[in-house]
C-alpha cells in the first residue's frame, strides 16, 4: 500500500462533525485524489472492516467511536468544462467547500446557485440529500455525479436520472456507502432569473421589480437571512434542520387546518403538501428548551443544538421527545434529516 493510502488509527473527528461531539474514528484516511479510493476500499475489505464516507460532517450524527475505515473527502478542485452562450459546465471535486464554490461561481458571474449560499459542507455531499434552500434544490443544476462504486469496484458516472433526486433524497441515501463521490458536474444555464418568491427573500426584496435584482444581491440576502436565523456551528454545535418537513396528503392537511387554522404548509404536488416542521415543534413548546447539554434553538425550532460535553444519547433522547409530542398533537411523524452512523 502507498504511504498516501495508509489509514491513520484512532483519528479524532471533533473538528469534522458540526455537532461538535467528541468522536474517534478507528481508522481514517484523508482522500485528496480519487486514485486512493480503490486501494482504501480493498484495505478495509481485507481487514473485514466497514467503510464510511465523511465530508464536512454537517449532516451526520456520529457515535463516540466510529468503527471501521472513515474516508475523509478532501478532493478539492474546480474545472470549467464549457463556457458559452447557452451555459457554463463545471466539474468540481467532492471535497471542495460548498459555500466557497457558490461564492466562486458568482465571482465569475455564473448564476443559479445563489439561493444555496452558506449551506455548510462539501460539494460531494450536496447530491446525497439533494440540498435545498429558499425555493431551490441542487438537482436543478447537477448534470452528473462521478463516483467509485464499491459494490462493483468500478468508476461510474451517474446521470441526473440515475441519481433519482427528490426532496432531501437520492439514490445515495438508499444505498449508503456504495458510491464514493469524487466529483460533481454542474450545468449553469446563461438564461437566468432571480428566485425570490420564498417568504424571507420576498420580504427582503419587498416587491422590487424582478429584473432589477442581481444574483450577487440574492447571495448577500440569503447569507444575511441565514446568519440571523441559524446558529453558527463554530459557536453552537448543530446539523441545521434536524427533521425533514413532513409531506402529507391534502386531505390530511384539510382536517389539520380545521383543528389548527394557523398551521404552516406549502404545496408539494397536486395531491400532497409539506408542513413546516419547525412550526409543529414550536407549537409543542420546545423552542428555546435546554435539557442537559443539548437543546432546541431559540430562533428556529427545527435546529437541535449541542453546547459541548454532550453525546449522541442525549441528543436522541431530546429528538425522541419531540417526535412523540408532535405525533400526539398533530398525528404527524417527524423524520430526522441527518444521517446516523453507528
Ligand atoms: C447550520 C446548518 C445549516 C444547514 N442548512 C441546510 C440547508 O439549508 N439545506 C440543506 O439541504 N442542508 C442543510 N444543512 C445540512 C448539510 O449542510 C448538508 O446536508 C451538506 O450537504 C452536508 O455536507 P457535508 O460535507 O458536511 O456532509 P457529511 O455530513 O459529511 O455527510 C452527509 C452524508 O453524505 C455522505 N457523503 C459525504 N460526502 C460524500 C461523498 N463524497 N461521497 C459519498 N457520500 C458522501 C456521508 O456518508 C453522509 O451520509 C445544514 C447544516 C448546518 C450545520
Short mmCIF file of C-alpha atoms and ligand atoms in Angstrom, two decimals:
data_model
loop_
_atom_site.label_atom_id
_atom_site.label_comp_id
_atom_site.label_asym_id
_atom_site.label_seq_id
_atom_site.Cartn_x
_atom_site.Cartn_y
_atom_site.Cartn_z
CA UNK A 1 0.00 0.00 0.00
CA UNK A 2 1.28 3.52 -0.90
CA UNK A 3 2.03 5.82 2.03
CA UNK A 4 -0.81 8.17 0.93
CA UNK A 5 -3.22 5.23 1.22
CA UNK A 6 -2.21 4.20 4.73
CA UNK A 7 -5.13 4.72 7.12
CA UNK A 8 -4.48 6.52 10.41
CA UNK A 9 -5.52 4.83 13.66
CA UNK A 10 -7.68 6.47 16.35
CA UNK A 11 -8.30 9.63 14.36
CA UNK A 12 -10.16 12.45 16.19
CA UNK A 13 -13.23 13.79 14.38
CA UNK A 14 -14.21 16.52 16.85
CA UNK A 15 -13.41 19.14 14.19
CA UNK A 16 -15.12 17.13 11.49
CA UNK A 17 -18.68 16.99 12.82
CA UNK A 18 -20.58 20.24 13.21
CA UNK A 19 -22.46 18.92 16.24
CA UNK A 20 -19.06 19.09 17.93
CA UNK A 21 -19.23 15.66 19.56
CA UNK A 22 -16.00 14.02 20.73
CA UNK A 23 -15.61 11.23 18.18
CA UNK A 24 -12.72 8.89 17.44
CA UNK A 25 -12.53 7.02 14.13
CA UNK A 26 -10.97 3.59 14.50
CA UNK A 27 -9.25 4.23 11.14
CA UNK A 28 -9.38 7.31 8.91
CA UNK A 29 -7.87 8.26 5.57
CA UNK A 30 -7.81 11.76 4.06
CA UNK A 31 -8.67 11.32 0.36
CA UNK A 32 -7.07 14.05 -1.75
CA UNK A 33 -7.02 12.10 -5.03
CA UNK A 34 -9.63 9.75 -6.47
CA UNK A 35 -6.95 7.14 -7.19
CA UNK A 36 -6.57 6.46 -3.45
CA UNK A 37 -10.12 5.14 -3.16
CA UNK A 38 -9.90 1.62 -4.69
CA UNK A 39 -6.86 0.78 -2.53
CA UNK A 40 -8.54 2.12 0.59
CA UNK A 41 -11.70 0.11 -0.04
CA UNK A 42 -9.69 -3.06 -0.69
CA UNK A 43 -7.73 -2.42 2.54
CA UNK A 44 -10.99 -2.19 4.52
CA UNK A 45 -12.46 -5.29 2.84
CA UNK A 46 -9.30 -7.30 3.54
CA UNK A 47 -9.36 -6.17 7.16
CA UNK A 48 -13.03 -7.19 7.44
CA UNK A 49 -13.99 -3.62 8.29
CA UNK A 50 -16.88 -1.47 7.05
CA UNK A 51 -16.07 1.83 5.38
CA UNK A 52 -17.85 5.19 5.68
CA UNK A 53 -17.61 8.46 3.84
CA UNK A 54 -17.34 11.81 5.57
CA UNK A 55 -17.39 15.27 4.01
CA UNK A 56 -17.67 18.23 6.35
CA UNK A 57 -19.73 16.32 8.93
CA UNK A 58 -22.56 18.87 8.84
CA UNK A 59 -25.33 16.36 8.22
CA UNK A 60 -24.27 13.38 10.32
CA UNK A 61 -24.75 12.23 13.89
CA UNK A 62 -21.69 10.26 14.94
CA UNK A 63 -21.16 7.86 17.85
CA UNK A 64 -18.24 8.31 20.27
CA UNK A 65 -16.26 5.59 18.48
CA UNK A 66 -16.65 5.11 14.76
CA UNK A 67 -15.89 1.52 13.84
CA UNK A 68 -14.08 0.71 10.56
CA UNK A 69 -12.44 2.97 7.98
CA UNK A 70 -13.67 6.54 7.51
CA UNK A 71 -12.78 8.19 4.20
CA UNK A 72 -12.30 11.95 4.69
CA UNK A 73 -13.23 13.52 1.36
CA UNK A 74 -10.69 16.28 0.61
CA UNK A 75 -10.51 16.21 -3.22
CA UNK A 76 -10.59 19.93 -3.98
CA UNK A 77 -10.66 21.44 -7.48
CA UNK A 78 -12.88 23.41 -9.85
CA UNK A 79 -12.64 22.85 -13.60
CA UNK A 80 -14.51 24.84 -16.27
CA UNK A 81 -15.51 22.27 -18.91
CA UNK A 82 -17.57 24.57 -21.13
CA UNK A 83 -18.49 28.24 -21.10
CA UNK A 84 -20.56 29.56 -23.98
CA UNK A 85 -23.71 31.48 -24.80
CA UNK A 86 -26.05 28.72 -23.55
CA UNK A 87 -24.43 27.52 -20.34
CA UNK A 88 -21.42 27.04 -18.12
CA UNK A 89 -20.43 23.48 -17.34
CA UNK A 90 -18.29 22.90 -14.26
CA UNK A 91 -16.61 19.83 -12.78
CA UNK A 92 -15.96 20.21 -9.06
CA UNK A 93 -14.06 17.99 -6.62
CA UNK A 94 -16.11 16.28 -3.91
CA UNK A 95 -14.06 17.82 -1.11
CA UNK A 96 -14.47 21.43 -2.26
CA UNK A 97 -16.25 23.58 0.29
CA UNK A 98 -19.83 24.14 -0.93
CA UNK A 99 -20.18 27.79 0.11
CA UNK A 100 -16.75 28.75 -1.28
CA UNK A 101 -17.76 27.12 -4.56
CA UNK A 102 -21.06 29.04 -4.70
CA UNK A 103 -19.20 32.30 -3.96
CA UNK A 104 -16.65 31.48 -6.69
CA UNK A 105 -19.44 30.93 -9.28
CA UNK A 106 -20.85 34.37 -8.55
CA UNK A 107 -17.39 35.97 -8.72
CA UNK A 108 -17.19 34.54 -12.27
CA UNK A 109 -20.76 35.77 -12.98
CA UNK A 110 -22.06 32.18 -13.31
CA UNK A 111 -25.55 32.44 -11.86
CA UNK A 112 -28.00 29.88 -10.43
CA UNK A 113 -26.60 28.61 -7.13
CA UNK A 114 -27.01 31.85 -5.14
CA UNK A 115 -30.06 30.64 -3.14
CA UNK A 116 -27.92 27.76 -1.82
CA UNK A 117 -25.28 30.05 -0.29
CA UNK A 118 -23.95 29.38 3.20
CA UNK A 119 -25.04 25.73 3.38
CA UNK A 120 -22.16 24.08 5.26
CA UNK A 121 -20.33 21.03 3.95
CA UNK A 122 -18.76 19.78 0.76
CA UNK A 123 -19.70 19.66 -2.92
CA UNK A 124 -19.61 15.84 -2.88
CA UNK A 125 -22.28 15.68 -0.20
CA UNK A 126 -24.64 18.10 -1.98
CA UNK A 127 -26.24 15.37 -4.15
CA UNK A 128 -26.68 12.97 -1.20
CA UNK A 129 -29.73 14.70 0.23
CA UNK A 130 -30.26 16.97 -2.80
CA UNK A 131 -29.56 20.06 -0.70
CA UNK A 132 -32.14 22.75 -0.91
CA UNK A 133 -32.91 26.19 0.47
CA UNK A 134 -35.02 29.23 -0.34
CA UNK A 135 -37.00 27.53 -3.07
CA UNK A 136 -34.08 25.93 -4.97
CA UNK A 137 -32.75 22.36 -4.96
CA UNK A 138 -29.27 21.45 -6.18
CA UNK A 139 -30.65 18.74 -8.50
CA UNK A 140 -31.75 21.51 -10.86
CA UNK A 141 -28.10 22.29 -11.62
CA UNK A 142 -26.47 18.83 -11.41
CA UNK A 143 -25.87 17.07 -14.71
CA UNK A 144 -23.87 14.07 -13.46
CA UNK A 145 -22.03 12.64 -10.48
CA UNK A 146 -18.68 10.84 -10.77
CA UNK A 147 -18.09 8.11 -8.21
CA UNK A 148 -16.31 4.89 -7.33
CA UNK A 149 -18.82 2.05 -6.98
CA UNK A 150 -17.61 -0.04 -4.02
CA UNK A 151 -20.02 -2.83 -4.96
CA UNK A 152 -18.75 -3.42 -8.49
CA UNK A 153 -15.28 -1.90 -7.95
CA UNK A 154 -15.77 0.34 -10.99
CA UNK A 155 -15.63 4.06 -11.73
CA UNK A 156 -19.08 5.29 -12.72
CA UNK A 157 -20.74 8.45 -13.97
CA UNK A 158 -24.31 8.70 -12.76
CA UNK A 159 -26.68 10.91 -14.74
CA UNK A 160 -29.20 13.15 -13.04
CA UNK A 161 -31.85 10.49 -13.75
CA UNK A 162 -29.65 7.75 -12.26
CA UNK A 163 -29.35 9.83 -9.07
CA UNK A 164 -33.17 9.66 -8.51
CA UNK A 165 -33.32 13.02 -6.80
CA UNK A 166 -36.36 14.02 -4.76
CA UNK A 167 -36.98 16.16 -1.68
CA UNK A 168 -33.91 15.67 0.58
CA UNK A 169 -33.32 12.33 -1.09
CA UNK A 170 -31.36 10.50 -3.79
CA UNK A 171 -30.15 7.00 -4.66
CA UNK A 172 -27.13 7.69 -2.43
CA UNK A 173 -29.35 7.69 0.64
CA UNK A 174 -30.93 4.39 -0.39
CA UNK A 175 -27.52 2.76 -0.88
CA UNK A 176 -25.30 4.37 1.77
CA UNK A 177 -21.52 3.99 1.34
CA UNK A 178 -21.88 2.21 -2.02
CA UNK A 179 -20.80 5.21 -4.12
CA UNK A 180 -17.82 7.32 -3.12
CA UNK A 181 -18.49 10.56 -4.98
CA UNK A 182 -15.31 12.12 -6.33
CA UNK A 183 -16.68 14.98 -8.46
CA UNK A 184 -19.96 16.63 -9.45
CA UNK A 185 -20.75 18.10 -12.88
CA UNK A 186 -22.89 21.24 -12.80
CA UNK A 187 -24.67 22.93 -15.71
CA UNK A 188 -25.50 26.57 -15.08
CA UNK A 189 -27.70 27.95 -17.91
CA UNK A 190 -26.95 31.52 -19.04
CA UNK A 191 -30.67 32.32 -19.12
CA UNK A 192 -31.30 33.31 -15.54
CA UNK A 193 -33.93 34.88 -13.37
CA UNK A 194 -33.73 35.58 -9.63
CA UNK A 195 -35.75 33.16 -7.47
CA UNK A 196 -37.04 35.29 -4.62
CA UNK A 197 -40.61 34.11 -4.06
CA UNK A 198 -39.73 32.29 -0.81
CA UNK A 199 -41.20 34.35 2.06
CA UNK A 200 -37.94 35.58 3.65
CA UNK A 201 -36.48 36.63 0.31
CA UNK A 202 -39.76 38.18 -0.87
CA UNK A 203 -39.81 40.29 2.32
CA UNK A 204 -36.17 41.22 1.86
CA UNK A 205 -36.68 42.47 -1.70
CA UNK A 206 -40.04 44.00 -0.80
CA UNK A 207 -41.77 43.84 -4.20
CA UNK A 208 -38.76 45.14 -6.14
CA UNK A 209 -39.06 44.56 -9.89
CA UNK A 210 -37.53 41.13 -10.54
CA UNK A 211 -35.37 42.39 -13.46
CA UNK A 212 -33.55 44.82 -11.17
CA UNK A 213 -32.34 42.10 -8.75
CA UNK A 214 -28.78 40.79 -9.33
CA UNK A 215 -27.58 37.29 -8.41
CA UNK A 216 -24.99 38.77 -6.05
CA UNK A 217 -27.80 40.57 -4.19
CA UNK A 218 -29.69 37.29 -3.76
CA UNK A 219 -26.49 35.66 -2.48
CA UNK A 220 -25.96 38.51 0.00
CA UNK A 221 -29.60 38.37 1.12
CA UNK A 222 -29.50 34.60 1.66
CA UNK A 223 -26.28 34.94 3.69
CA UNK A 224 -27.78 37.73 5.80
CA UNK A 225 -31.04 35.83 6.48
CA UNK A 226 -29.25 32.58 7.31
CA UNK A 227 -26.76 34.30 9.61
CA UNK A 228 -29.63 35.87 11.51
CA UNK A 229 -31.73 32.70 11.84
CA UNK A 230 -29.34 29.77 12.10
CA UNK A 231 -26.71 29.12 14.75
CA UNK A 232 -23.11 29.11 13.51
CA UNK A 233 -21.83 25.54 14.08
CA UNK A 234 -18.44 27.00 15.05
CA UNK A 235 -20.18 28.60 18.04
CA UNK A 236 -23.04 26.17 18.84
CA UNK A 237 -22.96 22.58 17.60
CA UNK A 238 -25.78 21.70 15.20
CA UNK A 239 -26.59 19.98 11.91
CA UNK A 240 -29.06 22.55 10.60
CA UNK A 241 -32.61 21.19 10.34
CA UNK A 242 -32.83 18.08 12.48
CA UNK A 243 -36.14 16.97 10.94
CA UNK A 244 -37.49 16.98 7.40
CA UNK A 245 -40.65 18.91 6.68
CA UNK A 246 -43.34 16.18 6.70
CA UNK A 247 -45.18 15.59 3.44
CA UNK A 248 -48.87 14.77 3.99
CA UNK A 249 -51.93 14.31 1.77
CA UNK A 250 -54.05 17.35 1.06
CA UNK A 251 -56.93 15.50 2.73
CA UNK A 252 -54.95 15.19 5.99
CA UNK A 253 -53.98 18.86 5.65
CA UNK A 254 -57.65 19.89 5.40
CA UNK A 255 -58.54 18.08 8.63
CA UNK A 256 -55.48 19.52 10.41
CA UNK A 257 -56.41 23.02 9.22
CA UNK A 258 -59.88 22.61 10.68
CA UNK A 259 -58.27 21.99 14.08
CA UNK A 260 -55.20 24.28 13.71
CA UNK A 261 -56.08 27.13 11.32
CA UNK A 262 -52.61 28.69 11.68
CA UNK A 263 -50.74 25.56 10.55
CA UNK A 264 -47.94 26.43 8.08
CA UNK A 265 -47.90 24.43 4.84
CA UNK A 266 -46.57 24.64 1.28
CA UNK A 267 -47.92 22.83 -1.80
CA UNK A 268 -45.71 19.82 -2.68
CA UNK A 269 -47.69 18.32 -5.58
CA UNK A 270 -51.30 18.31 -6.74
CA UNK A 271 -52.16 15.75 -4.05
CA UNK A 272 -49.67 16.46 -1.23
CA UNK A 273 -48.45 19.35 0.92
CA UNK A 274 -45.39 19.94 3.05
CA UNK A 275 -45.81 21.05 6.66
CA UNK A 276 -43.30 23.38 8.33
CA UNK A 277 -41.78 21.01 10.91
CA UNK A 278 -40.37 24.00 12.85
CA UNK A 279 -43.89 25.35 13.38
CA UNK A 280 -45.13 21.96 14.68
CA UNK A 281 -42.22 21.74 17.15
CA UNK A 282 -42.69 25.34 18.23
CA UNK A 283 -46.41 24.71 18.93
CA UNK A 284 -45.43 21.83 21.20
CA UNK A 285 -43.45 24.28 23.35
CA UNK A 286 -39.91 23.09 22.58
CA UNK A 287 -38.44 26.26 21.07
CA UNK A 288 -35.53 27.51 23.18
CA UNK A 289 -35.74 24.50 25.54
CA UNK A 290 -32.48 23.23 27.09
CA UNK A 291 -32.00 19.81 28.63
CA UNK A 292 -28.54 18.88 29.84
CA UNK A 293 -26.01 19.68 27.12
CA UNK A 294 -28.49 19.72 24.25
CA UNK A 295 -31.42 21.91 23.30
CA UNK A 296 -33.72 23.44 20.70
CA UNK A 297 -32.54 26.67 19.08
CA UNK A 298 -34.44 29.73 20.32
CA UNK A 299 -34.83 31.28 16.83
CA UNK A 300 -35.53 28.11 14.82
CA UNK A 301 -37.23 25.15 16.50
CA UNK A 302 -36.11 22.81 13.72
CA UNK A 303 -32.49 23.07 14.84
CA UNK A 304 -31.29 20.94 17.76
CA UNK A 305 -28.13 22.22 19.42
CA UNK A 306 -25.19 20.89 21.42
CA UNK A 307 -23.33 23.27 23.70
CA UNK A 308 -20.44 20.92 24.47
CA UNK A 309 -19.91 17.96 26.78
CA UNK A 310 -22.91 16.05 25.41
CA UNK A 311 -23.29 12.89 23.39
CA UNK A 312 -25.48 11.15 20.86
CA UNK A 313 -27.67 9.57 23.56
CA UNK A 314 -28.67 12.96 24.96
CA UNK A 315 -29.45 14.33 21.51
CA UNK A 316 -31.53 11.33 20.51
CA UNK A 317 -33.41 11.49 23.82
CA UNK A 318 -34.48 15.04 23.03
CA UNK A 319 -35.28 14.20 19.39
CA UNK A 320 -37.45 11.29 20.58
CA UNK A 321 -39.41 13.52 22.99
CA UNK A 322 -40.09 15.98 20.15
CA UNK A 323 -41.20 13.24 17.75
CA UNK A 324 -43.53 11.77 20.39
CA UNK A 325 -45.18 15.10 21.28
CA UNK A 326 -45.63 16.14 17.63
CA UNK A 327 -47.19 12.77 16.84
CA UNK A 328 -49.57 13.03 19.82
CA UNK A 329 -50.57 16.61 18.95
CA UNK A 330 -50.78 16.55 15.16
CA UNK A 331 -50.71 12.85 14.25
CA UNK A 332 -47.66 13.53 12.07
CA UNK A 333 -44.35 11.60 12.03
CA UNK A 334 -41.16 13.65 12.04
CA UNK A 335 -38.33 12.01 10.12
CA UNK A 336 -34.77 13.02 11.03
CA UNK A 337 -32.81 14.75 8.25
CA UNK A 338 -29.20 13.93 9.25
CA UNK A 339 -27.64 10.53 8.71
CA UNK A 340 -26.84 8.42 11.75
CA UNK A 341 -23.56 6.49 11.67
CA UNK A 342 -23.19 3.54 14.06
C1 LIG B 1 -26.10 25.35 10.10
C2 LIG B 1 -26.50 24.34 9.06
C3 LIG B 1 -27.38 24.70 8.07
C4 LIG B 1 -27.77 23.78 7.08
N1 LIG B 1 -28.64 24.18 6.13
C5 LIG B 1 -29.03 23.31 5.16
C6 LIG B 1 -29.95 23.72 4.15
O1 LIG B 1 -30.39 24.87 4.10
N2 LIG B 1 -30.30 22.80 3.22
C7 LIG B 1 -29.82 21.53 3.21
O2 LIG B 1 -30.19 20.76 2.32
N3 LIG B 1 -28.94 21.11 4.16
C8 LIG B 1 -28.54 21.97 5.12
N4 LIG B 1 -27.66 21.56 6.11
C9 LIG B 1 -27.18 20.17 6.09
C10 LIG B 1 -25.79 19.99 5.44
O3 LIG B 1 -25.09 21.20 5.39
C11 LIG B 1 -25.88 19.43 4.02
O4 LIG B 1 -26.57 18.22 4.02
C12 LIG B 1 -24.49 19.21 3.41
O5 LIG B 1 -24.62 18.85 2.05
C13 LIG B 1 -23.67 18.13 4.14
O6 LIG B 1 -22.36 18.20 3.64
P1 LIG B 1 -21.15 17.50 4.41
O7 LIG B 1 -19.97 17.58 3.51
O8 LIG B 1 -20.98 18.13 5.74
O9 LIG B 1 -21.66 16.02 4.52
P2 LIG B 1 -21.46 15.00 5.73
O10 LIG B 1 -22.26 15.47 6.90
O11 LIG B 1 -20.02 14.74 5.94
O12 LIG B 1 -22.12 13.69 5.12
C14 LIG B 1 -23.51 13.64 4.90
C15 LIG B 1 -23.81 12.33 4.17
O13 LIG B 1 -23.21 12.37 2.89
C16 LIG B 1 -22.30 11.28 2.72
N5 LIG B 1 -21.17 11.80 1.94
C17 LIG B 1 -20.46 12.92 2.18
N6 LIG B 1 -19.55 13.12 1.22
C18 LIG B 1 -19.69 12.07 0.35
C19 LIG B 1 -19.02 11.69 -0.85
N7 LIG B 1 -18.03 12.42 -1.38
N8 LIG B 1 -19.41 10.55 -1.46
C20 LIG B 1 -20.41 9.79 -0.96
N9 LIG B 1 -21.07 10.09 0.18
C21 LIG B 1 -20.72 11.23 0.82
C22 LIG B 1 -21.91 10.84 4.12
O14 LIG B 1 -21.54 9.48 4.13
C23 LIG B 1 -23.21 11.10 4.86
O15 LIG B 1 -24.07 10.01 4.65
C24 LIG B 1 -27.25 22.46 7.11
C25 LIG B 1 -26.35 22.10 8.11
C26 LIG B 1 -25.97 23.02 9.07
C27 LIG B 1 -24.98 22.63 10.13
#
